[in-house]
Coordinates of N, CA and C in Angstrom, one line a residue:
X1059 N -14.8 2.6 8.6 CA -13.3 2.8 8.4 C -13.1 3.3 7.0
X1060 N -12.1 4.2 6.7 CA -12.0 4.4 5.6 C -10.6 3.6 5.1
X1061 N -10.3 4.0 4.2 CA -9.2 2.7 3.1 C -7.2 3.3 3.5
X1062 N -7.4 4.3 4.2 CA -6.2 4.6 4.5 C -5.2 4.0 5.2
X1063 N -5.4 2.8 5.9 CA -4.7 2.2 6.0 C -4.7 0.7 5.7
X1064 N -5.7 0.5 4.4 CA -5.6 -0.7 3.6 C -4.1 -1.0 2.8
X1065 N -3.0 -0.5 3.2 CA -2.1 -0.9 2.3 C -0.7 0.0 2.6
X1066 N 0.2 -0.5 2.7 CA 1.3 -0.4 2.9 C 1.9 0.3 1.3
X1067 N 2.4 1.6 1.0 CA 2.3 2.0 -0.8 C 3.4 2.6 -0.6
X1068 N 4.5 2.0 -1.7 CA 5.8 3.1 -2.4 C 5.3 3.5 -3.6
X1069 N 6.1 3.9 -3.8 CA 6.1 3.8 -5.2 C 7.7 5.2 -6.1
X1070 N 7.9 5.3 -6.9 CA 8.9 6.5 -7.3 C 10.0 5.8 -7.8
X1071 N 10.5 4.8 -7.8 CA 11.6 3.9 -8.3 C 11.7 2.8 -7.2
X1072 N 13.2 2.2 -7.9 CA 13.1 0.7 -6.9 C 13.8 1.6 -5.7
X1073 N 14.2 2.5 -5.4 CA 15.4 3.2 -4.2 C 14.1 3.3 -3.0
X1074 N 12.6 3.3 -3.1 CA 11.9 3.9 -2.5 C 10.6 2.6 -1.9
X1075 N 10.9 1.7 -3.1 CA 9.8 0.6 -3.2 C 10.6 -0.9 -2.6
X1076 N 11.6 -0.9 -2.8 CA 12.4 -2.1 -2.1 C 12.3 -2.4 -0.4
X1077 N 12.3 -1.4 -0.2 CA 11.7 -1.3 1.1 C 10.4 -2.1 1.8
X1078 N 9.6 -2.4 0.6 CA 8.4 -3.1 0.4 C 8.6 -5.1 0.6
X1079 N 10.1 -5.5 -0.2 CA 10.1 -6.6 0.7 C 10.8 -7.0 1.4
X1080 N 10.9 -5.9 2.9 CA 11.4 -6.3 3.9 C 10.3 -7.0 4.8
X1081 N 9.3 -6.4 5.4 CA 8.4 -7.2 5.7 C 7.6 -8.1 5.4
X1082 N 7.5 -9.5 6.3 CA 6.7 -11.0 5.7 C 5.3 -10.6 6.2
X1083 N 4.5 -11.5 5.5 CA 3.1 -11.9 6.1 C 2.9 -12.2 7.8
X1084 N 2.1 -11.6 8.4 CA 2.6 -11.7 9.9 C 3.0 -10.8 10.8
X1085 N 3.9 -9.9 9.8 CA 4.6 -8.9 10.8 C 3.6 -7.2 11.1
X1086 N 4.2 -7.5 11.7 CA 3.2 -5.3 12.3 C 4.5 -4.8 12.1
X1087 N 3.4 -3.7 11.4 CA 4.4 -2.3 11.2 C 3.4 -1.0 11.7
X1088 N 4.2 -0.2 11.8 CA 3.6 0.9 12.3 C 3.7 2.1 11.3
X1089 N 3.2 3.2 11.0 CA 2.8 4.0 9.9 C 3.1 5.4 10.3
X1090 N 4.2 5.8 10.3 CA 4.7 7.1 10.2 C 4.3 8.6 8.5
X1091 N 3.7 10.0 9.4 CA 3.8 10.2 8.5 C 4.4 12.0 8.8
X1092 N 5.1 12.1 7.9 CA 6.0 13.5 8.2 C 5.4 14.8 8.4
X1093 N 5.4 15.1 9.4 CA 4.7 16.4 9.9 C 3.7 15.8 10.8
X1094 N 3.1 14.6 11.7 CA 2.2 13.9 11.7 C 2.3 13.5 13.3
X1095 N 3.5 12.6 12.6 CA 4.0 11.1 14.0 C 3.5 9.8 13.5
X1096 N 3.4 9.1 14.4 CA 2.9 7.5 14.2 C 2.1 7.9 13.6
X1097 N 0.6 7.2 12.8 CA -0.7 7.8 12.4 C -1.1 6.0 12.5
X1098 N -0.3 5.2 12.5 CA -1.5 3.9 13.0 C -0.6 2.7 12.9
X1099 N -1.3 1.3 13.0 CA -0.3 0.2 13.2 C -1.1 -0.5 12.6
X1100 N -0.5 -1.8 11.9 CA -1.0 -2.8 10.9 C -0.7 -4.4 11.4
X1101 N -0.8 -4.9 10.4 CA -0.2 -6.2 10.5 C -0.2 -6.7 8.5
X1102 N 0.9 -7.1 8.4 CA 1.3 -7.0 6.5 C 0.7 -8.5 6.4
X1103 N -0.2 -8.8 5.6 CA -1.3 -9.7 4.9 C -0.5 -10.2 3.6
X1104 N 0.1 -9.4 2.9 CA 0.3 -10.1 1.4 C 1.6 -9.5 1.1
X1105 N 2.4 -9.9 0.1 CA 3.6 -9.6 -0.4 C 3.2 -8.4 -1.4
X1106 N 4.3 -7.8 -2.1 CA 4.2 -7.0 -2.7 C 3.4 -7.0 -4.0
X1107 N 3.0 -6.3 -4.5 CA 2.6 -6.1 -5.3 C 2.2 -5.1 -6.4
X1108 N 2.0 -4.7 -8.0 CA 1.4 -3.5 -8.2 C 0.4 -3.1 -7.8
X1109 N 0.1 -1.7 -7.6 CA -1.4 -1.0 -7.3 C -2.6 -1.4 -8.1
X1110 N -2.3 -1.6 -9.4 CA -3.1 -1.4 -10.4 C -3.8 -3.4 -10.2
X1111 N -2.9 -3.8 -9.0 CA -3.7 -5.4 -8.6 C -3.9 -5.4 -7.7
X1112 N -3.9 -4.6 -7.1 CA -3.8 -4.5 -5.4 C -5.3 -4.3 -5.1
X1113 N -5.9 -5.2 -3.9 CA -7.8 -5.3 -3.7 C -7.6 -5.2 -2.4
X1114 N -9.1 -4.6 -1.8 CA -9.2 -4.6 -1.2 C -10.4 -5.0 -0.4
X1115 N -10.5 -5.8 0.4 CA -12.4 -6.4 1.1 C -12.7 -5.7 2.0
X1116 N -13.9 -5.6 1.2 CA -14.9 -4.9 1.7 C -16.1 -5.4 2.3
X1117 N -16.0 -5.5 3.1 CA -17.6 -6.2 3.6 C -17.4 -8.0 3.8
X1118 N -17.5 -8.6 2.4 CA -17.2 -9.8 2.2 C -16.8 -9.5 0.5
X1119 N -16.1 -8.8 0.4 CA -16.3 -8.8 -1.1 C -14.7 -7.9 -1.6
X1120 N -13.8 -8.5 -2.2 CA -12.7 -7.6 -3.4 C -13.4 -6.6 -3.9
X1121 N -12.3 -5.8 -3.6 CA -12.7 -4.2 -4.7 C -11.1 -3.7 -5.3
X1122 N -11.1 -4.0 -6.5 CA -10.0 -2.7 -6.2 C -9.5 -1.7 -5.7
X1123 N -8.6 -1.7 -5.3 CA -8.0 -0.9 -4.6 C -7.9 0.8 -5.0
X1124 N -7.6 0.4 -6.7 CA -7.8 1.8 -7.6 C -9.3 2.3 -7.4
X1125 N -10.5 1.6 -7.3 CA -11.6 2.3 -7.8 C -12.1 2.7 -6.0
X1126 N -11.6 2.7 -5.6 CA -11.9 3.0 -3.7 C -10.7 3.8 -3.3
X1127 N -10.0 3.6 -3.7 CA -8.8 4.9 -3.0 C -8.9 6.3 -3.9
X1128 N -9.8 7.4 -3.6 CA -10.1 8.8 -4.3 C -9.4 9.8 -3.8
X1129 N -8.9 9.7 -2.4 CA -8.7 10.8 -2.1 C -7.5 11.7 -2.3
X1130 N -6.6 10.9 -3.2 CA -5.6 11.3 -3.4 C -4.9 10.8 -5.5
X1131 N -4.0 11.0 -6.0 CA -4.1 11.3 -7.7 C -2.8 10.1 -7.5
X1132 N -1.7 10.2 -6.8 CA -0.3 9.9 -6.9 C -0.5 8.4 -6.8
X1133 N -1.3 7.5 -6.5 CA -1.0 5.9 -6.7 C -1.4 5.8 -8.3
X1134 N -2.1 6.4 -8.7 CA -3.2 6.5 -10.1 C -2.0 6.8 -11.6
X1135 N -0.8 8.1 -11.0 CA -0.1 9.1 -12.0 C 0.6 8.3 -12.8
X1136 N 1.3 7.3 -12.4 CA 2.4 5.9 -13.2 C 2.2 4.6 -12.9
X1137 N 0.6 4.7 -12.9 CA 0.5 3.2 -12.7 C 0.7 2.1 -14.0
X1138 N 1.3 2.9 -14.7 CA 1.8 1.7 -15.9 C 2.9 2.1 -16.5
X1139 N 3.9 2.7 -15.5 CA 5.2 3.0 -15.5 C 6.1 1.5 -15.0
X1140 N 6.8 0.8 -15.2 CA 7.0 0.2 -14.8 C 8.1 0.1 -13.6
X1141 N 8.9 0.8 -13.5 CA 10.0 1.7 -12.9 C 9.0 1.8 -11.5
X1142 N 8.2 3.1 -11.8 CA 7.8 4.3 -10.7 C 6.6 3.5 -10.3
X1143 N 6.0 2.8 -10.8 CA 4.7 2.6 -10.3 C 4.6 2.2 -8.9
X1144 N 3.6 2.8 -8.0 CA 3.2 2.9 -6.7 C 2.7 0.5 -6.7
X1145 N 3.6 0.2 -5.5 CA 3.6 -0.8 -5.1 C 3.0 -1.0 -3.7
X1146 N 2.2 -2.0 -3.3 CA 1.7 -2.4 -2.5 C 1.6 -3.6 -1.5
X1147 N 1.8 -3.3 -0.2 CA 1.7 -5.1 0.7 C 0.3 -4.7 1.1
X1148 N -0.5 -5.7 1.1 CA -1.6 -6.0 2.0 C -1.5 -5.7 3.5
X1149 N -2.3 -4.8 4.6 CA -2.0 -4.5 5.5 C -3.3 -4.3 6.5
X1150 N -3.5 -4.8 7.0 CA -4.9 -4.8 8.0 C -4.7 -3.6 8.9
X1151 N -5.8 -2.7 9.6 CA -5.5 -2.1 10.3 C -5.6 -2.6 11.9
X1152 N -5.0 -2.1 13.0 CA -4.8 -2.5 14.4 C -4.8 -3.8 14.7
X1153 N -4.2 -4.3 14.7 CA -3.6 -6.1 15.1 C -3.0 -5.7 15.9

């Protein structure tokens, strides 16, 4: 499995990231992406939080979330912006 649907991510101010605590521990969401359609379904593990704390297990084992998510620059750009920084819920994939 790769890490793309390890996490539920805003980030760009609070207009975009508030959004982040509507869903509790427990609930399924589904993962929309534009140009796309559905692309998968989860179930939300943890409350919000910054990227730059955000882990992920692996195997049996925490990893950051930063040193495993490569494929992409934009959770990485303001991660110590306080405002913008990309936020995260814990999110399992297919439950």
């Amino acid at each position: 499995m790769g890490y793309a649907m390890a996490s539920l991510s805003l980030g760009g101010g609070s207009w975009y990231s508030n959004t982040l605590n509507l869903p509790r521990v427990g609930d399924r969401v589904w993962v929309k992406a534009p140009g796309y359609g559905f692309v998968g379904v989860g179930q939300v593990t943890g409350t919000r939080e910054p990227m730059a704390n955000f882990k992920i297990v692996v195997g049996n084992q925490e990893r950051d979330a930063t040193d495993l998510l490569k494929g992409a620059t934009y959770h990485m750009d303001l991660i110590n912006h306080p405002e913008r920084m990309e936020l995260s819920n814990g999110s399992m994939p297919g439950s």
